Amino acid sequence: MQTRRAMAVPVLGTILITAAAGCGGAPPPTRAQAEAIAAVRSAEAIGAQEQPQAAYHLELAREQVRSAERLIQDGRMQEAGGALMRAKADADLASALTNEADTRNQAAEVREQVETLEQEHRR
């Protein structure tokens, strides 16, 4: 019985090493990369670079995409996936901040128009 157990340990070890080696080559996070790049382009399209807070987060997103590309080249797929998630989050935040600033500006314009109309009506 002891010989079977002694033989099983090296065989089991070989199987585990082989399985671990097979798992080491994770595929590139292409979907996350596409989503992050699309989010950056979307933020750029609405003018995030023109709003100071949004521009900051847009630049962070761009840096994270560049970092992820380097990590992918180095074969560090899991880290690249994390960088891409952060990039998308920063790009989405840049878009949200831009939309908020645009909405505030529109509200201020409407307020001014209402005040002007009220003043004209009082005359």
mmCIF file of the C-alpha atoms, coordinates in Angstrom:
data_MODEL
# 
_entry.id   MODEL 
# 
loop_
_atom_site.group_PDB 
_atom_site.id 
_atom_site.type_symbol 
_atom_site.label_atom_id 
_atom_site.label_alt_id 
_atom_site.label_comp_id 
_atom_site.label_asym_id 
_atom_site.label_entity_id 
_atom_site.label_seq_id 
_atom_site.pdbx_PDB_ins_code 
_atom_site.Cartn_x 
_atom_site.Cartn_y 
_atom_site.Cartn_z 
_atom_site.occupancy 
_atom_site.B_iso_or_equiv 
_atom_site.pdbx_formal_charge 
_atom_site.auth_seq_id 
_atom_site.auth_comp_id 
_atom_site.auth_asym_id 
_atom_site.auth_atom_id 
_atom_site.pdbx_PDB_model_num 
ATOM 1   C CA . MET A 1 1   ? 0.000   0.000  0.000   1.00 0.00 ? 1   MET A CA 1 
ATOM 2   C CA . GLN A 1 2   ? 2.861   2.318  0.772   1.00 0.00 ? 2   GLN A CA 1 
ATOM 3   C CA . THR A 1 3   ? 4.341   1.950  -2.692  1.00 0.00 ? 3   THR A CA 1 
ATOM 4   C CA . ARG A 1 4   ? 1.100   3.069  -4.315  1.00 0.00 ? 4   ARG A CA 1 
ATOM 5   C CA . ARG A 1 5   ? 0.979   6.158  -2.121  1.00 0.00 ? 5   ARG A CA 1 
ATOM 6   C CA . ALA A 1 6   ? 4.633   6.919  -2.799  1.00 0.00 ? 6   ALA A CA 1 
ATOM 7   C CA . MET A 1 7   ? 4.003   6.655  -6.546  1.00 0.00 ? 7   MET A CA 1 
ATOM 8   C CA . ALA A 1 8   ? 0.839   8.773  -6.382  1.00 0.00 ? 8   ALA A CA 1 
ATOM 9   C CA . VAL A 1 9   ? 2.573   11.795 -4.897  1.00 0.00 ? 9   VAL A CA 1 
ATOM 10  C CA . PRO A 1 10  ? 4.972   12.400 -7.820  1.00 0.00 ? 10  PRO A CA 1 
ATOM 11  C CA . VAL A 1 11  ? 2.218   11.730 -10.347 1.00 0.00 ? 11  VAL A CA 1 
ATOM 12  C CA . LEU A 1 12  ? -0.160  14.117 -8.569  1.00 0.00 ? 12  LEU A CA 1 
ATOM 13  C CA . GLY A 1 13  ? 2.591   16.728 -8.363  1.00 0.00 ? 13  GLY A CA 1 
ATOM 14  C CA . THR A 1 14  ? 3.252   16.427 -12.088 1.00 0.00 ? 14  THR A CA 1 
ATOM 15  C CA . ILE A 1 15  ? -0.457  16.819 -12.856 1.00 0.00 ? 15  ILE A CA 1 
ATOM 16  C CA . LEU A 1 16  ? -0.738  19.932 -10.668 1.00 0.00 ? 16  LEU A CA 1 
ATOM 17  C CA . ILE A 1 17  ? 2.335   21.522 -12.236 1.00 0.00 ? 17  ILE A CA 1 
ATOM 18  C CA . THR A 1 18  ? 1.014   20.795 -15.728 1.00 0.00 ? 18  THR A CA 1 
ATOM 19  C CA . ALA A 1 19  ? -2.405  22.218 -14.851 1.00 0.00 ? 19  ALA A CA 1 
ATOM 20  C CA . ALA A 1 20  ? -0.870  25.332 -13.321 1.00 0.00 ? 20  ALA A CA 1 
ATOM 21  C CA . ALA A 1 21  ? 1.274   25.896 -16.396 1.00 0.00 ? 21  ALA A CA 1 
ATOM 22  C CA . GLY A 1 22  ? -1.798  25.631 -18.589 1.00 0.00 ? 22  GLY A CA 1 
ATOM 23  C CA . CYS A 1 23  ? -3.627  28.260 -16.534 1.00 0.00 ? 23  CYS A CA 1 
ATOM 24  C CA . GLY A 1 24  ? -0.709  30.700 -16.614 1.00 0.00 ? 24  GLY A CA 1 
ATOM 25  C CA . GLY A 1 25  ? -1.378  31.838 -20.152 1.00 0.00 ? 25  GLY A CA 1 
ATOM 26  C CA . ALA A 1 26  ? -4.545  33.833 -19.588 1.00 0.00 ? 26  ALA A CA 1 
ATOM 27  C CA . PRO A 1 27  ? -5.970  35.366 -22.757 1.00 0.00 ? 27  PRO A CA 1 
ATOM 28  C CA . PRO A 1 28  ? -5.613  39.097 -23.316 1.00 0.00 ? 28  PRO A CA 1 
ATOM 29  C CA . PRO A 1 29  ? -8.510  41.135 -21.899 1.00 0.00 ? 29  PRO A CA 1 
ATOM 30  C CA . THR A 1 30  ? -9.626  42.252 -25.360 1.00 0.00 ? 30  THR A CA 1 
ATOM 31  C CA . ARG A 1 31  ? -13.229 42.980 -24.376 1.00 0.00 ? 31  ARG A CA 1 
ATOM 32  C CA . ALA A 1 32  ? -12.160 45.117 -21.410 1.00 0.00 ? 32  ALA A CA 1 
ATOM 33  C CA . GLN A 1 33  ? -9.659  46.867 -23.665 1.00 0.00 ? 33  GLN A CA 1 
ATOM 34  C CA . ALA A 1 34  ? -12.310 47.646 -26.277 1.00 0.00 ? 34  ALA A CA 1 
ATOM 35  C CA . GLU A 1 35  ? -14.711 48.925 -23.613 1.00 0.00 ? 35  GLU A CA 1 
ATOM 36  C CA . ALA A 1 36  ? -12.067 51.152 -22.023 1.00 0.00 ? 36  ALA A CA 1 
ATOM 37  C CA . ILE A 1 37  ? -11.009 52.606 -25.366 1.00 0.00 ? 37  ILE A CA 1 
ATOM 38  C CA . ALA A 1 38  ? -14.643 53.210 -26.328 1.00 0.00 ? 38  ALA A CA 1 
ATOM 39  C CA . ALA A 1 39  ? -15.278 54.971 -23.004 1.00 0.00 ? 39  ALA A CA 1 
ATOM 40  C CA . VAL A 1 40  ? -12.229 57.210 -23.549 1.00 0.00 ? 40  VAL A CA 1 
ATOM 41  C CA . ARG A 1 41  ? -13.371 58.092 -27.073 1.00 0.00 ? 41  ARG A CA 1 
ATOM 42  C CA . SER A 1 42  ? -16.883 58.790 -25.836 1.00 0.00 ? 42  SER A CA 1 
ATOM 43  C CA . ALA A 1 43  ? -15.560 61.161 -23.172 1.00 0.00 ? 43  ALA A CA 1 
ATOM 44  C CA . GLU A 1 44  ? -13.399 62.896 -25.773 1.00 0.00 ? 44  GLU A CA 1 
ATOM 45  C CA . ALA A 1 45  ? -16.364 63.208 -28.145 1.00 0.00 ? 45  ALA A CA 1 
ATOM 46  C CA . ILE A 1 46  ? -18.434 65.124 -25.606 1.00 0.00 ? 46  ILE A CA 1 
ATOM 47  C CA . GLY A 1 47  ? -15.556 67.455 -24.765 1.00 0.00 ? 47  GLY A CA 1 
ATOM 48  C CA . ALA A 1 48  ? -14.295 66.084 -21.455 1.00 0.00 ? 48  ALA A CA 1 
ATOM 49  C CA . GLN A 1 49  ? -10.907 67.623 -22.182 1.00 0.00 ? 49  GLN A CA 1 
ATOM 50  C CA . GLU A 1 50  ? -12.540 71.086 -21.901 1.00 0.00 ? 50  GLU A CA 1 
ATOM 51  C CA . GLN A 1 51  ? -13.748 70.609 -18.302 1.00 0.00 ? 51  GLN A CA 1 
ATOM 52  C CA . PRO A 1 52  ? -10.906 70.721 -15.723 1.00 0.00 ? 52  PRO A CA 1 
ATOM 53  C CA . GLN A 1 53  ? -12.136 67.901 -13.456 1.00 0.00 ? 53  GLN A CA 1 
ATOM 54  C CA . ALA A 1 54  ? -13.225 65.768 -16.382 1.00 0.00 ? 54  ALA A CA 1 
ATOM 55  C CA . ALA A 1 55  ? -9.940  66.388 -18.210 1.00 0.00 ? 55  ALA A CA 1 
ATOM 56  C CA . TYR A 1 56  ? -8.041  65.077 -15.195 1.00 0.00 ? 56  TYR A CA 1 
ATOM 57  C CA . HIS A 1 57  ? -9.993  61.803 -15.163 1.00 0.00 ? 57  HIS A CA 1 
ATOM 58  C CA . LEU A 1 58  ? -9.780  61.516 -18.943 1.00 0.00 ? 58  LEU A CA 1 
ATOM 59  C CA . GLU A 1 59  ? -5.996  61.738 -18.741 1.00 0.00 ? 59  GLU A CA 1 
ATOM 60  C CA . LEU A 1 60  ? -5.958  59.110 -15.980 1.00 0.00 ? 60  LEU A CA 1 
ATOM 61  C CA . ALA A 1 61  ? -8.023  56.843 -18.244 1.00 0.00 ? 61  ALA A CA 1 
ATOM 62  C CA . ARG A 1 62  ? -5.632  57.348 -21.150 1.00 0.00 ? 62  ARG A CA 1 
ATOM 63  C CA . GLU A 1 63  ? -2.652  56.543 -18.913 1.00 0.00 ? 63  GLU A CA 1 
ATOM 64  C CA . GLN A 1 64  ? -4.335  53.373 -17.653 1.00 0.00 ? 64  GLN A CA 1 
ATOM 65  C CA . VAL A 1 65  ? -5.022  52.224 -21.233 1.00 0.00 ? 65  VAL A CA 1 
ATOM 66  C CA . ARG A 1 66  ? -1.365  52.793 -22.142 1.00 0.00 ? 66  ARG A CA 1 
ATOM 67  C CA . SER A 1 67  ? -0.291  50.953 -18.994 1.00 0.00 ? 67  SER A CA 1 
ATOM 68  C CA . ALA A 1 68  ? -2.604  48.040 -19.830 1.00 0.00 ? 68  ALA A CA 1 
ATOM 69  C CA . GLU A 1 69  ? -1.142  47.814 -23.327 1.00 0.00 ? 69  GLU A CA 1 
ATOM 70  C CA . ARG A 1 70  ? 2.354   47.515 -21.849 1.00 0.00 ? 70  ARG A CA 1 
ATOM 71  C CA . LEU A 1 71  ? 1.154   44.901 -19.355 1.00 0.00 ? 71  LEU A CA 1 
ATOM 72  C CA . ILE A 1 72  ? -0.437  42.880 -22.168 1.00 0.00 ? 72  ILE A CA 1 
ATOM 73  C CA . GLN A 1 73  ? 2.844   42.961 -24.101 1.00 0.00 ? 73  GLN A CA 1 
ATOM 74  C CA . ASP A 1 74  ? 4.592   41.712 -20.963 1.00 0.00 ? 74  ASP A CA 1 
ATOM 75  C CA . GLY A 1 75  ? 2.072   38.868 -20.631 1.00 0.00 ? 75  GLY A CA 1 
ATOM 76  C CA . ARG A 1 76  ? 0.600   40.238 -17.388 1.00 0.00 ? 76  ARG A CA 1 
ATOM 77  C CA . MET A 1 77  ? -3.034  39.800 -18.399 1.00 0.00 ? 77  MET A CA 1 
ATOM 78  C CA . GLN A 1 78  ? -4.621  39.941 -14.965 1.00 0.00 ? 78  GLN A CA 1 
ATOM 79  C CA . GLU A 1 79  ? -2.924  43.235 -14.127 1.00 0.00 ? 79  GLU A CA 1 
ATOM 80  C CA . ALA A 1 80  ? -3.852  44.568 -17.553 1.00 0.00 ? 80  ALA A CA 1 
ATOM 81  C CA . GLY A 1 81  ? -7.482  43.697 -16.879 1.00 0.00 ? 81  GLY A CA 1 
ATOM 82  C CA . GLY A 1 82  ? -7.382  45.716 -13.653 1.00 0.00 ? 82  GLY A CA 1 
ATOM 83  C CA . ALA A 1 83  ? -5.809  48.697 -15.402 1.00 0.00 ? 83  ALA A CA 1 
ATOM 84  C CA . LEU A 1 84  ? -8.497  48.542 -18.089 1.00 0.00 ? 84  LEU A CA 1 
ATOM 85  C CA . MET A 1 85  ? -11.273 48.454 -15.495 1.00 0.00 ? 85  MET A CA 1 
ATOM 86  C CA . ARG A 1 86  ? -9.788  51.562 -13.864 1.00 0.00 ? 86  ARG A CA 1 
ATOM 87  C CA . ALA A 1 87  ? -9.446  53.213 -17.272 1.00 0.00 ? 87  ALA A CA 1 
ATOM 88  C CA . LYS A 1 88  ? -13.103 52.619 -18.086 1.00 0.00 ? 88  LYS A CA 1 
ATOM 89  C CA . ALA A 1 89  ? -14.178 53.896 -14.666 1.00 0.00 ? 89  ALA A CA 1 
ATOM 90  C CA . ASP A 1 90  ? -12.112 57.079 -15.083 1.00 0.00 ? 90  ASP A CA 1 
ATOM 91  C CA . ALA A 1 91  ? -13.401 57.636 -18.617 1.00 0.00 ? 91  ALA A CA 1 
ATOM 92  C CA . ASP A 1 92  ? -16.995 57.108 -17.450 1.00 0.00 ? 92  ASP A CA 1 
ATOM 93  C CA . LEU A 1 93  ? -16.413 59.569 -14.616 1.00 0.00 ? 93  LEU A CA 1 
ATOM 94  C CA . ALA A 1 94  ? -14.969 62.089 -17.084 1.00 0.00 ? 94  ALA A CA 1 
ATOM 95  C CA . SER A 1 95  ? -18.134 61.737 -19.184 1.00 0.00 ? 95  SER A CA 1 
ATOM 96  C CA . ALA A 1 96  ? -20.380 62.124 -16.153 1.00 0.00 ? 96  ALA A CA 1 
ATOM 97  C CA . LEU A 1 97  ? -18.517 65.224 -14.972 1.00 0.00 ? 97  LEU A CA 1 
ATOM 98  C CA . THR A 1 98  ? -18.732 66.730 -18.448 1.00 0.00 ? 98  THR A CA 1 
ATOM 99  C CA . ASN A 1 99  ? -22.455 66.055 -18.650 1.00 0.00 ? 99  ASN A CA 1 
ATOM 100 C CA . GLU A 1 100 ? -22.958 67.561 -15.191 1.00 0.00 ? 100 GLU A CA 1 
ATOM 101 C CA . ALA A 1 101 ? -21.038 70.713 -16.134 1.00 0.00 ? 101 ALA A CA 1 
ATOM 102 C CA . ASP A 1 102 ? -23.037 71.040 -19.359 1.00 0.00 ? 102 ASP A CA 1 
ATOM 103 C CA . THR A 1 103 ? -26.306 70.626 -17.460 1.00 0.00 ? 103 THR A CA 1 
ATOM 104 C CA . ARG A 1 104 ? -25.270 73.259 -14.902 1.00 0.00 ? 104 ARG A CA 1 
ATOM 105 C CA . ASN A 1 105 ? -24.364 75.680 -17.702 1.00 0.00 ? 105 ASN A CA 1 
ATOM 106 C CA . GLN A 1 106 ? -27.699 75.107 -19.431 1.00 0.00 ? 106 GLN A CA 1 
ATOM 107 C CA . ALA A 1 107 ? -29.540 75.622 -16.147 1.00 0.00 ? 107 ALA A CA 1 
ATOM 108 C CA . ALA A 1 108 ? -27.697 78.899 -15.577 1.00 0.00 ? 108 ALA A CA 1 
ATOM 109 C CA . GLU A 1 109 ? -28.651 80.079 -19.081 1.00 0.00 ? 109 GLU A CA 1 
ATOM 110 C CA . VAL A 1 110 ? -32.306 79.211 -18.492 1.00 0.00 ? 110 VAL A CA 1 
ATOM 111 C CA . ARG A 1 111 ? -32.215 81.011 -15.127 1.00 0.00 ? 111 ARG A CA 1 
ATOM 112 C CA . GLU A 1 112 ? -30.861 84.122 -16.845 1.00 0.00 ? 112 GLU A CA 1 
ATOM 113 C CA . GLN A 1 113 ? -33.594 83.950 -19.486 1.00 0.00 ? 113 GLN A CA 1 
ATOM 114 C CA . VAL A 1 114 ? -36.269 83.616 -16.819 1.00 0.00 ? 114 VAL A CA 1 
ATOM 115 C CA . GLU A 1 115 ? -34.884 86.592 -14.901 1.00 0.00 ? 115 GLU A CA 1 
ATOM 116 C CA . THR A 1 116 ? -34.802 88.660 -18.094 1.00 0.00 ? 116 THR A CA 1 
ATOM 117 C CA . LEU A 1 117 ? -38.416 87.745 -18.891 1.00 0.00 ? 117 LEU A CA 1 
ATOM 118 C CA . GLU A 1 118 ? -39.515 88.574 -15.334 1.00 0.00 ? 118 GLU A CA 1 
ATOM 119 C CA . GLN A 1 119 ? -37.832 91.969 -15.539 1.00 0.00 ? 119 GLN A CA 1 
ATOM 120 C CA . GLU A 1 120 ? -39.490 92.706 -18.888 1.00 0.00 ? 120 GLU A CA 1 
ATOM 121 C CA . HIS A 1 121 ? -42.873 91.635 -17.534 1.00 0.00 ? 121 HIS A CA 1 
ATOM 122 C CA . ARG A 1 122 ? -42.572 94.026 -14.542 1.00 0.00 ? 122 ARG A CA 1 
ATOM 123 C CA . ARG A 1 123 ? -42.045 97.036 -16.795 1.00 0.00 ? 123 ARG A CA 1 
# 
